[in-house]
């Protein structure tokens, strides 16, 4: 929550209108207001500190398991074993040794990445690559040479981190040192509410640190803190972790220091009196309070001056080992601290059992005179026994040998802890065997290392954030040009080099967390390249193998690569004959190169070499592209000037200029394509002249023509015969049809005659019958 305190009217404050953005605002606020604000912020600090008490207690108690000291125990007997099992210390030391080498290589931890694909033919891309190279060189020089605290603090942090689970880096510009600083801060000194998720979303971040009386006075005179009289420092106690460490180191009267002040530097959003936002918005500030006296020494704005959104600036980077249940991470103490405690207990029992077994004790009969001192090897002593039977006078207690079951249990517990911490022994020869498939090798590499792989990726991301903040601080604090020297060689870095186009990243690979894994991967790449050399760059494969083996100057072992540079046409022809690829450059005389290539390609031996012709044609196409771009850009420039002359408002309106440039840019590609097509057609006619016909082809064509004519004549004859056959067939059919019709007519006529005759016979018969009847009648 933001702190809102209002005890005095704003109009009573004497605040200059031209107050610098980085000014100490506490110089202009009322003392009573500052006192009440300090009380309110101190209460919030105690609230945040209390929220993480369980996490801090578990870490503090687990420090005992490191075995920094050997206990002199009197229980359960005098001289009992006080040894600690080194499981936690071994896990932390193994992780520190591995991570330290990966995160801080000898040549420097910083690499760079530019936006877009590098193009050596583009002047802007070349300039960007040069800027990136300067940033990389300068930052590595700063970290390895100038920032003397970076190396030892990173070394210490990487041992502390796997134990506590969280560590922090604070990146800022130190005016007293005159340079940027990346300060290591322990988890107990950076107080954040345990319910927060990230530093970005945390409502408050409090950095607890101490300063001597002399250092504080120096910074007051320098103007960084308010020049006010403070009471003497209190003999305050250290925090829980520092007290425990002092106890483990054997320090006496820990926390009794009285020559240092304790400060609480809190990043918080507050509505500060006299500097209120018009809409009542709480703004981000950094408030520095001396906890010994309750005085606020500094209040500064915590946003960039040109930022109208008042976004909080980041100064801290959280390095987290394993994600915890709250803001702070978990370390080995939280995850395998119980196993380490059990291993220590079992180890002590085994040692004590061996002690009792080697030097047993028991009961003796009263009156028996015996020296209690242990008998030395080869020594014989006289004893007085009442009954002359030593077995009846002495009865040793039944101490057993160290238990084999207990020893096996110790091995199981230790192996479980080592497996979680990824410090179990692995067979590098097995994982790097050339007989194994790639998938099997990868599985062997990752076996037992999944936890460390994820931890390393978190460290890589945190270091990337640290370098980005460091680059921003360096870019803001340096002059436009900053000269320096490396090994006596003068160098220059520019402020504009630290722009958003150059992304600063760590050299470490988030997917590779050990040298053995890096060598195995490089070996697999080399094997695959050797199995299919036509698909791979063997030189690059060998180079990566040398780099994985950490060989110095691998380029000196490999055949150098020719750096492409502009050549004359004759030298280009000689290079092409050697089978080397040609490359065109913008500054060359493109028309002269094209004409020389076209003339040279007319030679018979050139035309008989397809690979050579292809290489030359590719170079011609590059020259055509450069010519087309130059002509198109000239025409676009003329159109732009013409448009500006016709409409003078364009020159005064950036928006209209941008719109016009976008329109011309769209036309540019079309114009380049048109020019290229025209030039390609013209040049191809010169490259491929009309060829004389081949006599054999002509003879073959004539034979095909005669054959075609014969085929046509035969087709005509066959067609005529077919037509005659069809006519004869049709005539035959017609004659048949006429004969059939005639036959039908004759049959029809005969039928009619027969019918008439039958009718006549019937008539005659009727007449005859009638005559007969008439005669009878008569």
XYZ file of C-alpha atoms in Angstrom:
778
model
C 0.000 0.000 0.000
C 1.133 3.560 -0.630
C 1.936 5.739 2.353
C -0.174 8.927 2.484
C 0.845 11.373 5.195
C -0.330 15.001 5.250
C 0.684 17.133 8.231
C 1.460 20.504 6.671
C -0.115 22.584 3.908
C 1.785 22.301 0.640
C 1.860 26.048 0.118
C 4.172 26.487 3.121
C 6.964 24.494 1.452
C 9.688 26.384 -0.369
C 10.086 24.196 -3.473
C 11.926 25.676 -6.483
C 10.124 25.395 -9.785
C 13.267 24.297 -11.647
C 14.096 21.527 -9.171
C 16.251 18.842 -10.898
C 14.652 15.463 -11.403
C 17.371 13.662 -9.396
C 17.244 16.118 -6.478
C 16.946 14.997 -2.858
C 13.347 16.001 -2.116
C 13.844 15.485 1.617
C 15.785 18.773 1.644
C 12.528 20.664 0.953
C 10.116 18.846 3.299
C 9.138 19.637 6.861
C 11.050 17.793 9.611
C 7.886 16.745 11.431
C 6.424 15.383 8.229
C 9.610 13.403 7.620
C 9.529 12.002 11.168
C 5.948 10.742 10.776
C 6.709 9.370 7.315
C 9.722 7.486 8.721
C 7.561 5.925 11.455
C 4.983 4.806 8.885
C 7.588 3.300 6.578
C 9.363 1.562 9.440
C 6.089 -0.120 10.425
C 5.622 -1.380 6.880
C 9.194 -2.682 6.894
C 8.512 -4.665 10.078
C 5.354 -6.067 8.467
C 7.296 -7.276 5.430
C 10.050 -8.685 7.616
C 7.563 -10.607 9.747
C 5.879 -12.155 6.679
C 9.066 -14.054 5.751
C 10.035 -15.123 9.287
C 9.245 -18.830 8.757
C 11.326 -18.993 5.585
C 14.222 -17.192 7.283
C 14.057 -19.409 10.382
C 14.239 -22.591 8.297
C 17.270 -21.216 6.500
C 18.942 -20.070 9.724
C 18.429 -23.410 11.457
C 19.727 -25.272 8.413
C 23.054 -23.457 8.559
C 23.991 -25.739 11.461
C 23.989 -28.693 9.066
C 26.836 -27.258 6.992
C 29.364 -28.493 9.515
C 31.441 -25.348 9.610
C 32.441 -26.270 13.177
C 32.995 -29.564 15.030
C 30.951 -29.807 18.199
C 32.524 -30.945 21.468
C 29.698 -33.088 22.783
C 29.206 -34.398 26.310
C 25.907 -36.144 25.546
C 25.137 -39.008 25.593
C 28.690 -39.417 26.898
C 31.884 -37.411 27.124
C 33.686 -37.372 23.777
C 30.688 -38.399 21.679
C 31.048 -37.711 17.960
C 30.140 -34.197 16.840
C 30.946 -34.633 13.150
C 28.576 -33.367 10.428
C 27.878 -35.159 7.174
C 29.085 -32.916 4.325
C 26.012 -33.496 2.094
C 24.872 -29.851 2.099
C 28.372 -28.410 1.828
C 29.234 -30.830 -0.990
C 26.069 -29.948 -2.924
C 26.675 -26.207 -2.564
C 30.368 -26.493 -3.507
C 29.608 -28.627 -6.582
C 26.950 -26.208 -7.789
C 29.146 -23.172 -7.171
C 32.083 -24.643 -9.086
C 29.910 -25.525 -12.067
C 27.839 -22.329 -12.221
C 30.798 -20.010 -11.607
C 32.596 -21.313 -14.680
C 29.494 -21.046 -16.866
C 28.361 -17.562 -15.772
C 31.788 -15.910 -15.700
C 34.107 -17.313 -18.405
C 37.633 -15.973 -18.688
C 36.914 -13.901 -21.805
C 33.964 -12.139 -20.207
C 30.322 -13.019 -19.540
C 28.647 -10.580 -21.983
C 27.511 -11.296 -25.513
C 25.235 -9.260 -27.787
C 22.397 -9.863 -30.208
C 21.157 -7.443 -32.842
C 17.657 -7.091 -34.203
C 17.389 -8.473 -37.725
C 19.640 -10.691 -39.829
C 23.189 -9.375 -40.373
C 23.774 -8.203 -43.945
C 27.326 -7.158 -44.788
C 26.111 -5.431 -47.949
C 23.815 -3.056 -46.035
C 25.664 -0.038 -44.545
C 23.088 0.285 -41.743
C 23.474 -3.382 -40.814
C 27.271 -3.044 -40.849
C 27.054 -0.013 -38.558
C 24.739 -1.914 -36.197
C 27.153 -4.855 -36.033
C 30.030 -2.481 -35.257
C 28.005 -0.884 -32.456
C 27.190 -4.303 -31.025
C 30.868 -5.297 -31.112
C 31.821 -2.110 -29.230
C 29.150 -2.717 -26.571
C 30.290 -6.307 -26.050
C 33.956 -5.353 -25.769
C 33.321 -2.418 -23.436
C 30.982 -4.270 -21.062
C 33.330 -7.244 -20.778
C 36.162 -4.799 -20.108
C 34.104 -3.075 -17.391
C 33.107 -6.343 -15.700
C 36.478 -8.075 -15.824
C 38.806 -5.092 -15.317
C 37.041 -2.041 -13.859
C 34.310 -3.529 -11.645
C 36.684 -5.217 -9.224
C 33.876 -6.375 -6.952
C 31.986 -8.291 -9.669
C 34.093 -11.461 -9.725
C 34.445 -12.120 -5.967
C 30.839 -11.160 -5.236
C 29.528 -13.464 -7.969
C 31.726 -16.234 -6.581
C 30.304 -15.693 -3.098
C 26.730 -15.395 -4.376
C 26.894 -18.720 -6.202
C 27.841 -20.483 -2.941
C 25.207 -18.686 -0.926
C 22.414 -19.079 -3.495
C 21.996 -22.903 -3.406
C 21.776 -22.765 0.372
C 19.326 -19.894 0.857
C 17.381 -20.192 -2.412
C 17.467 -16.444 -3.187
C 20.118 -13.826 -3.826
C 19.973 -10.351 -5.326
C 22.053 -8.015 -7.458
C 21.621 -4.245 -7.164
C 22.616 -2.269 -10.275
C 23.125 1.473 -9.967
C 25.524 4.334 -10.676
C 27.834 5.120 -7.762
C 28.762 8.812 -7.863
C 31.593 8.354 -5.348
C 33.219 5.678 -7.521
C 32.315 7.437 -10.746
C 31.088 4.238 -12.422
C 28.308 1.678 -12.545
C 28.071 -0.956 -9.822
C 26.493 -4.421 -9.686
C 26.329 -5.091 -5.953
C 25.626 -8.510 -4.447
C 22.929 -8.470 -1.753
C 21.985 -11.422 0.413
C 18.368 -12.466 0.758
C 18.171 -11.361 4.388
C 19.210 -7.821 3.404
C 16.514 -7.406 0.725
C 13.172 -7.414 2.515
C 10.075 -8.025 0.382
C 6.674 -9.159 1.585
C 6.538 -12.947 1.287
C 3.182 -12.711 -0.493
C 4.649 -10.814 -3.448
C 5.199 -12.677 -6.709
C 8.025 -10.754 -8.393
C 10.155 -7.672 -7.805
C 8.200 -5.903 -10.544
C 4.860 -6.318 -8.765
C 6.087 -5.969 -5.167
C 4.541 -3.004 -3.336
C 7.712 -2.378 -1.370
C 11.375 -3.353 -1.658
C 13.625 -2.532 1.291
C 17.388 -2.809 1.102
C 19.039 -3.038 4.532
C 22.686 -1.951 4.606
C 25.221 -0.443 6.996
C 27.564 2.511 6.651
C 30.319 3.682 8.888
C 30.182 7.114 10.475
C 32.967 8.339 8.200
C 31.352 7.016 4.999
C 28.049 8.622 5.920
C 29.733 11.943 6.596
C 31.519 11.770 3.229
C 28.240 11.256 1.355
C 26.589 14.062 3.322
C 29.349 16.429 2.242
C 29.023 15.121 -1.308
C 25.333 16.068 -1.220
C 23.865 12.598 -1.566
C 22.237 12.629 1.904
C 20.801 15.445 4.021
C 23.506 17.194 5.991
C 21.889 16.835 9.421
C 23.280 15.978 12.817
C 22.644 12.347 13.766
C 22.866 10.687 17.139
C 25.556 8.108 17.745
C 24.916 4.684 16.158
C 23.103 2.172 18.304
C 24.715 -1.132 19.303
C 22.079 -2.977 17.298
C 22.081 -6.723 16.874
C 22.665 -8.300 13.487
C 19.887 -10.152 11.728
C 19.262 -13.829 12.406
C 21.470 -15.115 9.605
C 24.426 -12.866 10.468
C 24.155 -13.877 14.120
C 24.126 -17.551 13.191
C 27.120 -17.126 10.872
C 29.013 -15.278 13.590
C 28.219 -18.156 15.914
C 29.406 -20.749 13.392
C 32.586 -18.771 12.695
C 33.249 -18.587 16.430
C 32.875 -14.806 16.670
C 32.085 -13.480 20.104
C 29.748 -10.586 20.970
C 28.236 -10.704 17.503
C 26.285 -7.609 16.562
C 27.868 -5.383 19.148
C 29.183 -2.949 16.538
C 28.608 0.684 17.496
C 30.504 2.509 14.749
C 28.047 1.778 11.892
C 24.604 3.096 11.063
C 21.909 0.804 9.710
C 19.938 2.178 6.771
C 16.658 1.102 5.204
C 16.393 2.114 1.541
C 12.786 1.521 0.538
C 11.277 1.639 -2.941
C 7.613 2.519 -2.474
C 4.728 4.413 -4.081
C 3.671 7.399 -1.967
C 1.719 10.613 -2.411
C 4.486 12.946 -1.265
C 3.559 16.293 0.271
C 4.336 19.184 -2.029
C 4.910 16.872 -5.002
C 1.407 15.450 -5.384
C 0.087 14.166 -8.685
C -2.894 16.219 -9.957
C -5.091 13.102 -9.970
C -3.984 11.870 -6.559
C -1.767 9.115 -7.983
C 0.893 7.692 -5.679
C 4.264 7.982 -7.423
C 7.341 5.759 -7.036
C 10.090 7.102 -4.758
C 13.218 5.792 -3.034
C 13.222 6.729 0.654
C 16.406 6.216 2.682
C 15.958 6.075 6.468
C 18.539 5.710 9.216
C 16.898 3.070 11.415
C 19.150 3.943 14.384
C 17.866 7.516 14.606
C 14.588 7.400 12.683
C 15.693 10.212 10.337
C 14.974 10.269 6.615
C 18.159 11.245 4.786
C 16.988 11.118 1.176
C 13.847 10.923 -0.973
C 14.352 10.652 -4.708
C 12.077 10.104 -7.667
C 12.156 6.557 -8.964
C 11.054 7.038 -12.566
C 12.747 8.350 -15.670
C 12.385 12.064 -16.220
C 10.805 11.721 -19.670
C 8.411 8.944 -18.600
C 4.874 10.339 -18.519
C 3.535 7.024 -17.158
C 5.677 7.258 -13.981
C 6.804 3.642 -14.252
C 8.952 2.386 -11.386
C 12.614 1.907 -12.273
C 14.239 -1.443 -11.548
C 17.469 -1.652 -9.611
C 17.337 -5.210 -8.264
C 17.620 -8.568 -10.003
C 16.367 -11.661 -8.197
C 18.491 -14.786 -8.592
C 16.312 -17.723 -7.554
C 17.534 -21.288 -7.086
C 14.195 -23.124 -6.885
C 10.713 -21.577 -6.848
C 9.402 -21.423 -3.307
C 5.909 -21.138 -1.889
C 6.219 -17.373 -1.755
C 8.475 -14.591 -2.986
C 11.749 -16.122 -1.795
C 13.116 -19.279 -3.384
C 14.062 -22.579 -1.798
C 17.623 -23.857 -1.529
C 19.273 -27.095 -0.538
C 18.679 -26.269 3.118
C 14.927 -26.169 2.537
C 14.799 -29.179 0.189
C 17.363 -31.685 1.550
C 18.117 -30.159 4.934
C 16.164 -32.973 6.606
C 18.183 -35.593 4.752
C 21.416 -33.876 5.767
C 20.289 -33.823 9.410
C 19.389 -37.537 9.296
C 22.694 -38.386 7.610
C 24.564 -36.515 10.336
C 22.640 -38.326 13.079
C 23.251 -41.787 11.568
C 26.912 -41.014 10.926
C 27.400 -40.017 14.565
C 25.687 -43.222 15.734
C 27.971 -45.348 13.579
C 31.059 -43.573 14.875
C 29.902 -43.839 18.497
C 29.125 -47.545 18.004
C 32.625 -48.073 16.655
C 34.055 -46.202 19.652
C 32.205 -48.420 22.129
C 33.149 -51.550 20.175
C 36.858 -50.684 20.160
C 36.974 -49.460 23.774
C 34.223 -51.374 25.611
C 33.208 -50.765 29.188
C 31.313 -52.893 31.714
C 31.151 -54.100 35.333
C 33.849 -55.597 37.562
C 33.598 -57.461 40.874
C 34.106 -55.357 43.936
C 37.598 -55.818 45.288
C 39.143 -56.544 41.895
C 42.141 -54.316 41.393
C 42.523 -53.196 37.768
C 43.968 -50.148 36.065
C 41.234 -48.244 34.222
C 43.604 -47.052 31.541
C 43.210 -48.860 28.168
C 45.698 -51.632 27.465
C 48.171 -50.770 24.752
C 48.934 -53.248 21.964
C 51.507 -55.838 23.146
C 51.147 -54.816 26.793
C 50.415 -57.279 29.665
C 49.300 -56.158 33.131
C 48.912 -57.861 36.488
C 45.485 -57.857 38.123
C 44.245 -59.109 41.486
C 40.995 -61.057 41.461
C 39.298 -62.531 44.523
C 38.229 -65.901 43.081
C 41.057 -66.552 40.637
C 38.580 -66.515 37.704
C 38.808 -63.443 35.549
C 35.604 -64.281 33.695
C 33.656 -64.147 36.926
C 35.286 -60.898 38.006
C 34.612 -58.899 34.807
C 31.422 -58.542 32.750
C 31.641 -56.288 29.663
C 28.478 -54.588 28.463
C 27.040 -56.059 25.223
C 28.189 -53.346 22.819
C 27.637 -54.272 19.164
C 29.673 -53.521 16.116
C 28.437 -50.642 13.935
C 25.201 -51.841 12.336
C 25.360 -52.819 8.670
C 21.666 -51.956 8.323
C 22.324 -48.499 9.703
C 25.250 -48.122 7.292
C 23.019 -49.092 4.339
C 20.392 -46.605 5.504
C 23.047 -43.896 5.614
C 24.031 -44.739 2.038
C 20.396 -44.568 0.901
C 19.840 -41.170 2.529
C 23.055 -39.717 1.123
C 22.300 -41.088 -2.350
C 18.800 -39.568 -2.254
C 20.212 -36.175 -1.334
C 22.942 -36.371 -3.973
C 20.472 -37.428 -6.634
C 18.278 -34.423 -5.889
C 21.291 -32.103 -5.844
C 22.619 -33.645 -9.089
C 26.042 -34.355 -7.626
C 25.959 -38.103 -8.142
C 28.858 -39.479 -10.161
C 28.060 -39.940 -13.853
C 29.977 -41.820 -16.508
C 31.149 -39.283 -19.048
C 32.693 -42.000 -21.171
C 29.338 -43.758 -21.321
C 27.451 -40.638 -22.340
C 30.059 -39.758 -24.951
C 30.309 -43.173 -26.549
C 30.396 -43.050 -30.310
C 28.411 -46.300 -30.480
C 25.329 -44.807 -28.867
C 22.580 -43.177 -30.910
C 22.088 -39.443 -30.509
C 18.879 -39.878 -28.495
C 20.540 -42.322 -26.100
C 23.477 -39.996 -25.579
C 21.177 -37.079 -24.821
C 19.217 -39.188 -22.330
C 22.438 -40.204 -20.574
C 23.580 -36.588 -20.388
C 20.295 -35.417 -18.885
C 19.992 -38.304 -16.440
C 20.158 -36.987 -12.936
C 20.621 -33.380 -14.112
C 17.078 -32.162 -14.667
C 17.107 -30.040 -11.515
C 20.406 -28.379 -12.383
C 19.241 -27.755 -15.937
C 16.230 -25.760 -14.755
C 18.300 -23.928 -12.138
C 20.858 -22.943 -14.758
C 18.124 -21.608 -17.035
C 16.799 -19.425 -14.200
C 20.307 -18.117 -13.553
C 20.755 -17.363 -17.253
C 17.522 -15.343 -17.377
C 18.447 -13.432 -14.210
C 21.915 -12.627 -15.535
C 20.367 -11.448 -18.798
C 18.200 -9.046 -16.786
C 21.254 -7.902 -14.806
C 23.282 -7.130 -17.942
C 20.355 -5.261 -19.479
C 20.013 -3.038 -16.406
C 23.782 -2.567 -16.317
C 23.831 -1.535 -19.984
C 21.029 0.988 -19.343
C 22.899 2.506 -16.385
C 26.153 2.706 -18.359
C 24.392 4.298 -21.333
C 22.681 6.926 -19.159
C 25.747 7.872 -17.111
C 28.426 8.063 -19.821
C 29.272 11.069 -22.061
C 28.449 11.048 -25.812
C 31.901 9.537 -26.450
C 33.990 7.764 -23.821
C 37.644 6.950 -24.614
C 39.356 4.068 -22.835
C 42.185 1.619 -23.458
C 42.525 -2.177 -23.394
C 46.087 -3.415 -23.143
C 47.387 -0.030 -24.215
C 45.198 0.018 -27.343
C 42.940 3.115 -27.446
C 39.207 2.450 -27.803
C 36.095 4.614 -27.985
C 32.536 3.774 -26.949
C 29.550 5.979 -27.748
C 26.407 6.586 -25.766
C 24.258 5.849 -28.820
C 25.764 2.356 -28.971
C 23.622 1.366 -25.969
C 20.385 1.669 -27.922
C 17.449 -0.742 -28.037
C 18.747 -2.217 -31.303
C 21.595 -3.941 -29.411
C 20.393 -6.573 -26.961
C 22.901 -7.529 -24.257
C 22.773 -11.216 -23.324
C 24.974 -13.608 -21.318
C 27.539 -15.773 -23.007
C 26.184 -18.810 -21.158
C 23.769 -21.106 -22.957
C 20.499 -21.693 -21.050
C 20.360 -25.237 -22.452
C 23.931 -26.233 -21.516
C 24.956 -26.279 -17.864
C 28.259 -28.183 -17.829
C 31.438 -28.631 -19.847
C 30.770 -32.366 -20.227
C 27.390 -31.691 -21.782
C 28.867 -29.062 -24.115
C 31.612 -31.433 -25.321
C 29.146 -34.268 -25.843
C 26.818 -32.098 -27.907
C 29.700 -30.768 -29.996
C 30.939 -34.324 -30.562
C 27.496 -35.418 -31.756
C 27.328 -32.458 -34.125
C 30.727 -33.332 -35.554
C 29.741 -36.982 -36.050
C 26.559 -36.001 -37.876
C 28.473 -33.538 -40.053
C 31.060 -36.187 -40.936
C 28.337 -38.682 -41.846
C 26.746 -36.252 -44.352
C 29.418 -33.692 -45.340
C 27.416 -32.515 -48.349
C 24.743 -31.151 -45.989
C 26.985 -29.621 -43.298
C 29.751 -27.104 -42.800
C 32.596 -29.300 -41.599
C 34.826 -26.351 -40.771
C 32.210 -24.862 -38.472
C 31.622 -28.274 -36.854
C 35.309 -28.628 -36.014
C 35.436 -25.055 -34.771
C 32.552 -25.682 -32.370
C 34.274 -28.807 -31.122
C 37.438 -26.835 -30.365
C 35.400 -24.152 -28.602
C 33.663 -26.798 -26.473
C 37.096 -28.179 -25.538
C 38.119 -24.603 -24.590
C 41.007 -24.605 -27.046
C 42.587 -21.175 -27.345
C 42.417 -19.567 -30.785
C 40.662 -22.360 -32.730
C 40.879 -20.233 -35.883
C 44.639 -20.742 -35.845
C 44.144 -24.498 -36.213
C 41.710 -24.245 -39.134
C 42.273 -23.235 -42.711
C 41.335 -19.537 -42.956
C 38.246 -18.491 -44.874
C 38.709 -15.966 -47.649
C 37.016 -12.725 -46.701
C 34.980 -11.601 -49.752
C 36.054 -8.248 -51.159
C 35.488 -6.348 -54.445
C 37.526 -7.755 -57.338
C 38.073 -6.815 -60.967
C 36.184 -8.825 -63.630
C 39.333 -10.695 -64.653
C 40.060 -11.783 -61.061
C 36.432 -12.783 -60.675
C 36.740 -15.007 -63.748
C 39.851 -16.613 -62.290
C 38.066 -17.146 -58.972
C 35.078 -18.710 -60.733
C 37.350 -21.112 -62.626
C 38.653 -22.292 -59.225
C 35.095 -23.165 -58.260
C 34.723 -20.290 -55.769
C 31.504 -18.373 -55.568
C 31.442 -14.753 -56.744
C 29.884 -11.858 -54.875
C 28.904 -8.389 -56.061
C 29.297 -5.240 -53.962
C 27.335 -1.963 -54.104
C 30.359 0.234 -54.899
C 31.406 -1.680 -58.039
C 30.886 -0.559 -61.658
C 27.999 -2.904 -62.338
C 27.618 -2.237 -66.086
C 31.320 -2.875 -66.704
C 31.182 -6.153 -64.756
C 28.067 -7.323 -66.587
C 29.548 -6.559 -70.029
C 32.822 -8.303 -69.140
C 30.955 -11.375 -67.907
C 28.763 -11.510 -71.026
C 31.803 -11.262 -73.341
C 33.704 -13.923 -71.431
C 30.753 -16.304 -71.509
C 30.801 -16.321 -75.330
C 33.986 -18.445 -75.262
C 33.310 -22.082 -76.223
C 35.128 -23.660 -73.253
C 33.097 -21.455 -70.888
C 29.797 -22.535 -72.427
C 30.825 -26.168 -72.004
C 31.147 -25.722 -68.213
C 27.619 -25.469 -66.710
C 28.885 -24.863 -63.135
C 31.028 -21.941 -64.283
C 28.155 -20.466 -66.312
C 25.831 -20.745 -63.300
C 28.328 -18.939 -61.057
C 28.792 -16.108 -63.577
C 25.032 -15.745 -64.128
C 24.457 -15.512 -60.353
C 26.989 -12.688 -60.136
C 25.326 -10.924 -63.095
C 21.960 -11.147 -61.325
C 23.454 -9.488 -58.230
C 24.794 -6.606 -60.345
C 21.387 -6.264 -62.040
C 19.741 -6.004 -58.614
C 22.121 -3.252 -57.509
C 21.517 -1.309 -60.744
C 17.745 -1.678 -60.423
C 17.783 -0.485 -56.818
C 19.948 2.529 -57.651
C 17.768 3.578 -60.590
C 14.551 3.021 -58.660
C 15.824 5.007 -55.673
C 16.857 7.886 -57.945
C 13.402 7.944 -59.509
C 11.757 7.769 -56.083
C 13.909 10.667 -54.902
C 12.875 12.727 -57.907
C 9.211 11.937 -57.276
C 9.624 12.861 -53.615
C 11.228 16.212 -54.453
C 8.561 16.880 -57.063
C 5.794 16.103 -54.569
C 7.370 18.376 -51.956
C 7.726 21.214 -54.469
C 4.078 20.876 -55.491
C 2.877 20.648 -51.881
C 5.160 22.651 -49.516
C 3.142 21.467 -46.479
C 4.778 18.058 -46.746
C 8.159 19.469 -45.742
C 6.637 20.930 -42.564
C 4.423 18.018 -41.591
C 6.258 14.832 -40.417
C 3.077 12.777 -40.741
C 2.642 13.735 -44.406
C 6.323 12.997 -45.017
C 5.927 9.540 -43.513
C 2.816 8.810 -45.594
C 4.565 9.933 -48.782
C 7.629 7.828 -48.001
C 5.453 4.787 -47.361
C 3.716 5.236 -50.718
C 7.020 5.639 -52.535
C 8.457 2.625 -50.719
C 5.587 0.475 -51.959
C 6.240 1.664 -55.505
C 9.965 1.023 -55.140
C 9.710 -2.778 -55.131
C 7.468 -2.773 -58.208
C 9.852 -0.481 -60.040
C 12.872 -2.616 -59.074
C 11.112 -5.715 -60.405
C 10.283 -4.011 -63.686
C 13.834 -2.762 -64.227
C 15.260 -6.179 -63.368
C 12.939 -7.954 -65.828
C 13.880 -5.570 -68.625
C 17.615 -5.871 -68.013
C 17.492 -9.643 -67.645
C 15.751 -9.976 -71.018
C 18.315 -7.793 -72.731
C 21.328 -9.486 -71.186
C 20.022 -13.011 -71.735
C 19.776 -12.281 -75.459
C 23.498 -11.468 -75.403
C 24.383 -14.471 -73.295
C 22.363 -16.943 -75.418
C 22.803 -15.863 -79.141
C 20.802 -17.531 -82.037
C 22.358 -20.908 -82.860
C 22.955 -22.467 -86.400
C 20.727 -25.477 -87.183
C 22.325 -28.911 -86.903
C 22.563 -30.824 -90.314
C 21.571 -34.041 -88.664
C 18.551 -32.336 -87.247
C 17.719 -30.915 -90.697
C 18.016 -34.391 -92.313
C 15.875 -35.834 -89.601
C 13.315 -33.075 -90.164
C 13.236 -33.820 -93.941
C 12.765 -37.525 -93.307
C 9.974 -36.730 -90.939
C 8.439 -34.420 -93.595
C 8.580 -37.121 -96.350
C 7.163 -39.644 -93.954
C 4.445 -37.207 -93.020
C 3.603 -36.603 -96.706
C 3.450 -40.386 -97.378
C 1.225 -40.771 -94.380
C -1.012 -38.009 -95.681
C -1.202 -39.604 -99.203
C -1.984 -42.980 -97.773
C -4.624 -41.419 -95.607
C -6.176 -39.748 -98.646
C -6.163 -43.054 -100.652
C -7.685 -44.916 -97.786
C -10.281 -42.210 -97.440
C -11.149 -42.382 -101.181
C -11.431 -46.171 -101.078
C -13.572 -45.914 -98.064
C -15.815 -43.393 -99.770
C -16.140 -45.596 -102.903
C -16.906 -48.570 -100.773
C -19.526 -46.615 -98.966
C -21.109 -45.406 -102.294
C -21.216 -48.960 -103.685
C -22.722 -50.148 -100.485
C -25.333 -47.416 -100.572
C -26.189 -48.192 -104.262
C -26.530 -51.877 -103.481
C -28.794 -51.064 -100.613
C -30.883 -48.744 -102.807
C -31.192 -51.434 -105.540
C -32.198 -53.964 -102.980
C -34.772 -51.640 -101.607
C -36.197 -50.967 -105.178
C -36.407 -54.725 -105.927
C -38.074 -55.272 -102.604
C -40.615 -52.571 -103.364
C -41.280 -54.057 -106.792
C -41.785 -57.504 -105.327
C -44.143 -56.057 -102.792
C -46.118 -54.279 -105.512
C -46.319 -57.466 -107.574
C -47.452 -59.410 -104.586
C -49.973 -56.759 -103.767
C -51.269 -56.782 -107.435
C -51.512 -60.563 -107.452
C -53.351 -60.475 -104.202
C -55.854 -58.017 -105.613
C -56.356 -60.133 -108.772
C -56.868 -63.229 -106.694
C -59.368 -61.367 -104.515
C -61.257 -60.166 -107.659
C -61.365 -63.647 -109.100
C -62.696 -64.979 -105.857
C -65.382 -62.308 -105.817
C -66.306 -63.123 -109.458
C -66.576 -66.789 -108.658
C -68.803 -65.990 -105.739
C -70.956 -63.765 -107.932
C -71.177 -66.379 -110.622
C -72.116 -68.937 -108.045
C -74.843 -66.726 -106.712
C -76.210 -66.140 -110.203
C -76.160 -69.823 -110.870
C -77.938 -70.562 -107.657
C -80.546 -67.950 -108.460
C -81.190 -69.386 -111.876
C -81.590 -72.794 -110.360
C -84.119 -71.512 -107.873
C -85.989 -69.696 -110.621
C -86.247 -72.839 -112.679
C -87.641 -74.737 -109.819
C -90.074 -72.070 -109.161
C -91.283 -72.228 -112.600
